[in-house]
JSON list of C-alpha atoms in Angstrom, two decimals:
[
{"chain": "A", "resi": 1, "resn": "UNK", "atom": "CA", "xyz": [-201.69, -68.45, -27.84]},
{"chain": "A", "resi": 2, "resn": "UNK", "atom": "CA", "xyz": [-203.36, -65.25, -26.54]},
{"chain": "A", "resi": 3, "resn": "UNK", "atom": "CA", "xyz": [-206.11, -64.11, -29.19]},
{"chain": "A", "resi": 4, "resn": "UNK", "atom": "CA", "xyz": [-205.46, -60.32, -28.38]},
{"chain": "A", "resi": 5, "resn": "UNK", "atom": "CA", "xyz": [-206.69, -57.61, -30.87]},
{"chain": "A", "resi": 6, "resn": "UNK", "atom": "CA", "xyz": [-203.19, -55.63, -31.74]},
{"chain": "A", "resi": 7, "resn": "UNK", "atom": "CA", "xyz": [-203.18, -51.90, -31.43]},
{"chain": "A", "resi": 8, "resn": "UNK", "atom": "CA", "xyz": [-201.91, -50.71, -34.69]},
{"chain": "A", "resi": 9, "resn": "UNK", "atom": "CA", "xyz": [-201.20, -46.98, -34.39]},
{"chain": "A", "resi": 10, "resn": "UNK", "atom": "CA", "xyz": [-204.79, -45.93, -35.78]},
{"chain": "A", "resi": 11, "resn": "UNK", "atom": "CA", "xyz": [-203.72, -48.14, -38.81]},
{"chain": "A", "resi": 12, "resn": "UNK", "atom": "CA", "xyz": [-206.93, -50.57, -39.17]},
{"chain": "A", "resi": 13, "resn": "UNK", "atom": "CA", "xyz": [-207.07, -53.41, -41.15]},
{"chain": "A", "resi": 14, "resn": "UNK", "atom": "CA", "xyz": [-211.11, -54.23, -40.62]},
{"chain": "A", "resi": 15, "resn": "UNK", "atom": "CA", "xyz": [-210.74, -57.49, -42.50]},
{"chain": "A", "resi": 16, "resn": "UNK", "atom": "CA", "xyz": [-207.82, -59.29, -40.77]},
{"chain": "A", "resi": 17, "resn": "UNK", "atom": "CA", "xyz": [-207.86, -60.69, -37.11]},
{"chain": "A", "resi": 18, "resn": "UNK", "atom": "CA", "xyz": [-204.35, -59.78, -35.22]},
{"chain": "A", "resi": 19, "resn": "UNK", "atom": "CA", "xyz": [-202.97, -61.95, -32.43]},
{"chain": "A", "resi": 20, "resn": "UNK", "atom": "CA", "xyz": [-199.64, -61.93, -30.70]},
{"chain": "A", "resi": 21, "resn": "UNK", "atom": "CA", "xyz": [-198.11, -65.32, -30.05]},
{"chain": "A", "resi": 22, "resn": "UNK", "atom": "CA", "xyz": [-196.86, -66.44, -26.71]},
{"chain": "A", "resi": 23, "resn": "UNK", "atom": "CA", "xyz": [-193.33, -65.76, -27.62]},
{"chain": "A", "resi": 24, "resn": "UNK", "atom": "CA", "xyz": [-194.07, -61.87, -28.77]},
{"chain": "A", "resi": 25, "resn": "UNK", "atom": "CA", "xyz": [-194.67, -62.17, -32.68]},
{"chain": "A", "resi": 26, "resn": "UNK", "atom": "CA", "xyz": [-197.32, -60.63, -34.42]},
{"chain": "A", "resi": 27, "resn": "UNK", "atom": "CA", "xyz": [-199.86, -63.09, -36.19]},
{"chain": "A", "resi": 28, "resn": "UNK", "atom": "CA", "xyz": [-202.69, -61.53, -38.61]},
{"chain": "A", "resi": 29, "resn": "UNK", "atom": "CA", "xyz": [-205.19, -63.74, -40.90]},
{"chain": "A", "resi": 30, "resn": "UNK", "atom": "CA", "xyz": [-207.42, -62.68, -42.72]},
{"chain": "A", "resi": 31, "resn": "UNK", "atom": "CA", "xyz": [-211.46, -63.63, -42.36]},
{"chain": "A", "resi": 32, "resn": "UNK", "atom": "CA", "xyz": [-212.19, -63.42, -45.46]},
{"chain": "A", "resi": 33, "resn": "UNK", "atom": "CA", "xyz": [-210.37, -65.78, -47.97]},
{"chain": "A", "resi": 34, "resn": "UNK", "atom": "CA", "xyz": [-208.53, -63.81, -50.71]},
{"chain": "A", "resi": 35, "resn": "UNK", "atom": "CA", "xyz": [-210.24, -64.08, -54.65]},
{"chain": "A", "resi": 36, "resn": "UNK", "atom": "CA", "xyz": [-208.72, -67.56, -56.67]},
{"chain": "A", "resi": 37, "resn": "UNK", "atom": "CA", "xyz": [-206.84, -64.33, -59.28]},
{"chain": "A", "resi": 38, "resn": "UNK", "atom": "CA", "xyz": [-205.38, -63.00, -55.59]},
{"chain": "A", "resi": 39, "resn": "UNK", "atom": "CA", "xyz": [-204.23, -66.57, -54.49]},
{"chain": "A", "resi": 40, "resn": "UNK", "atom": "CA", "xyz": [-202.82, -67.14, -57.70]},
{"chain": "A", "resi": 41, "resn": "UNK", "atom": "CA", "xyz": [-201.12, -63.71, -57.63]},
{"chain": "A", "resi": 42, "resn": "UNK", "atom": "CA", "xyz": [-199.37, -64.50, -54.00]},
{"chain": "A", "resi": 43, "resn": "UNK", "atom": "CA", "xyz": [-201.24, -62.92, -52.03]},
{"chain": "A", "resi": 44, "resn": "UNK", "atom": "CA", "xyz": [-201.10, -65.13, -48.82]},
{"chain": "A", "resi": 45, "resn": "UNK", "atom": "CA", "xyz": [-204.24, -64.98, -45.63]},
{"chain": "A", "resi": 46, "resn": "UNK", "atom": "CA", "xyz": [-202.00, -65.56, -43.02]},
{"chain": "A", "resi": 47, "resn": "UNK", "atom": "CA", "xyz": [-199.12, -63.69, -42.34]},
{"chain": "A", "resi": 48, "resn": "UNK", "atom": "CA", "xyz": [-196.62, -62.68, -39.76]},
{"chain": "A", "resi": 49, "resn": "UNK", "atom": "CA", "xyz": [-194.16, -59.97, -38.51]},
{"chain": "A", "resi": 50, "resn": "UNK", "atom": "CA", "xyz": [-191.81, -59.28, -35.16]},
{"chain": "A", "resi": 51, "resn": "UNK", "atom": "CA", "xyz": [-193.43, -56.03, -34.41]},
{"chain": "A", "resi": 52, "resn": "UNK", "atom": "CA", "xyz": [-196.43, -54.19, -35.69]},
{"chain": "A", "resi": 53, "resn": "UNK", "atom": "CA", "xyz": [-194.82, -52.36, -37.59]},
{"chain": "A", "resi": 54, "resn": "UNK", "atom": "CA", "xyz": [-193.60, -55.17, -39.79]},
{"chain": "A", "resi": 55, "resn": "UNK", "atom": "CA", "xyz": [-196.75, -57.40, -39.71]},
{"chain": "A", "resi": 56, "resn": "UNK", "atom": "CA", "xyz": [-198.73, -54.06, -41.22]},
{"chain": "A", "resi": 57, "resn": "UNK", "atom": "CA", "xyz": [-196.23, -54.27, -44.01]},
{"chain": "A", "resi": 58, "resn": "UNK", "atom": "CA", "xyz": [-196.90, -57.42, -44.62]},
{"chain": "A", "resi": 59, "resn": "UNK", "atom": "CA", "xyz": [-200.88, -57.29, -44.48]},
{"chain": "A", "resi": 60, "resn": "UNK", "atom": "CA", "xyz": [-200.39, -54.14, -46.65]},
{"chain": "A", "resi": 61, "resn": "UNK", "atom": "CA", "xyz": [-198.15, -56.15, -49.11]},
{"chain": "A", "resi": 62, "resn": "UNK", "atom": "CA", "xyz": [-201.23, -59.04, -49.28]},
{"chain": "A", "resi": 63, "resn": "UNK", "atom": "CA", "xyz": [-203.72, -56.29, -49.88]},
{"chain": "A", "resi": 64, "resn": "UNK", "atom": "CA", "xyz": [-201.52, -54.92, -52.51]},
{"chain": "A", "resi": 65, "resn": "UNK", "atom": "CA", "xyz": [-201.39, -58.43, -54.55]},
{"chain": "A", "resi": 66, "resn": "UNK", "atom": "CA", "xyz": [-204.97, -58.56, -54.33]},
{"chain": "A", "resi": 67, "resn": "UNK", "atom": "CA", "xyz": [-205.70, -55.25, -56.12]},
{"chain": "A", "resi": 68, "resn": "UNK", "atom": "CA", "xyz": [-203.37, -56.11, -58.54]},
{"chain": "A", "resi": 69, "resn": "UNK", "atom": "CA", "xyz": [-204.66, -59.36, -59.35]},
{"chain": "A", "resi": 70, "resn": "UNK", "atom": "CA", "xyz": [-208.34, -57.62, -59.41]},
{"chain": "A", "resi": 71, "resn": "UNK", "atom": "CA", "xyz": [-207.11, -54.89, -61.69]},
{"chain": "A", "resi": 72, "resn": "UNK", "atom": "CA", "xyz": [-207.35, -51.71, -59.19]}
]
């Protein structure tokens, strides 16, 4: 699997490393683990999407649990 650095459409997620696998899907995982309250809340490090598009919903959606879970 090809670590490459995805190209998001000047949408950066500076805490998540994005790779594409070897049959075109769209990995991201996070460096950082997510707080215990964020975990327990859903929000999942690793996550995947067929295009870009979709895997920045998906990191978005993670992010989203984890403000919740911290109160923001």
């Amino acid at each position: 699997m090809p670590h490459e650095r995805g190209n998001t459409g000047g949408t950066t997620f500076a805490e998540w490393r994005i790779m594409r696998s070897d049959a075109g899907r769209f990995w991201a995982t996070r460096e950082r683990p997510f707080s215990l309250s964020a975990e327990d809340a859903g929000a999942f490090r690793t996550v995947d999407g067929d295009d870009l598009r979709e895997l920045c919903q998906a990191i978005a959606e993670q992010e989203s649990l984890a403000d919740l879970a911290m109160g923001r």
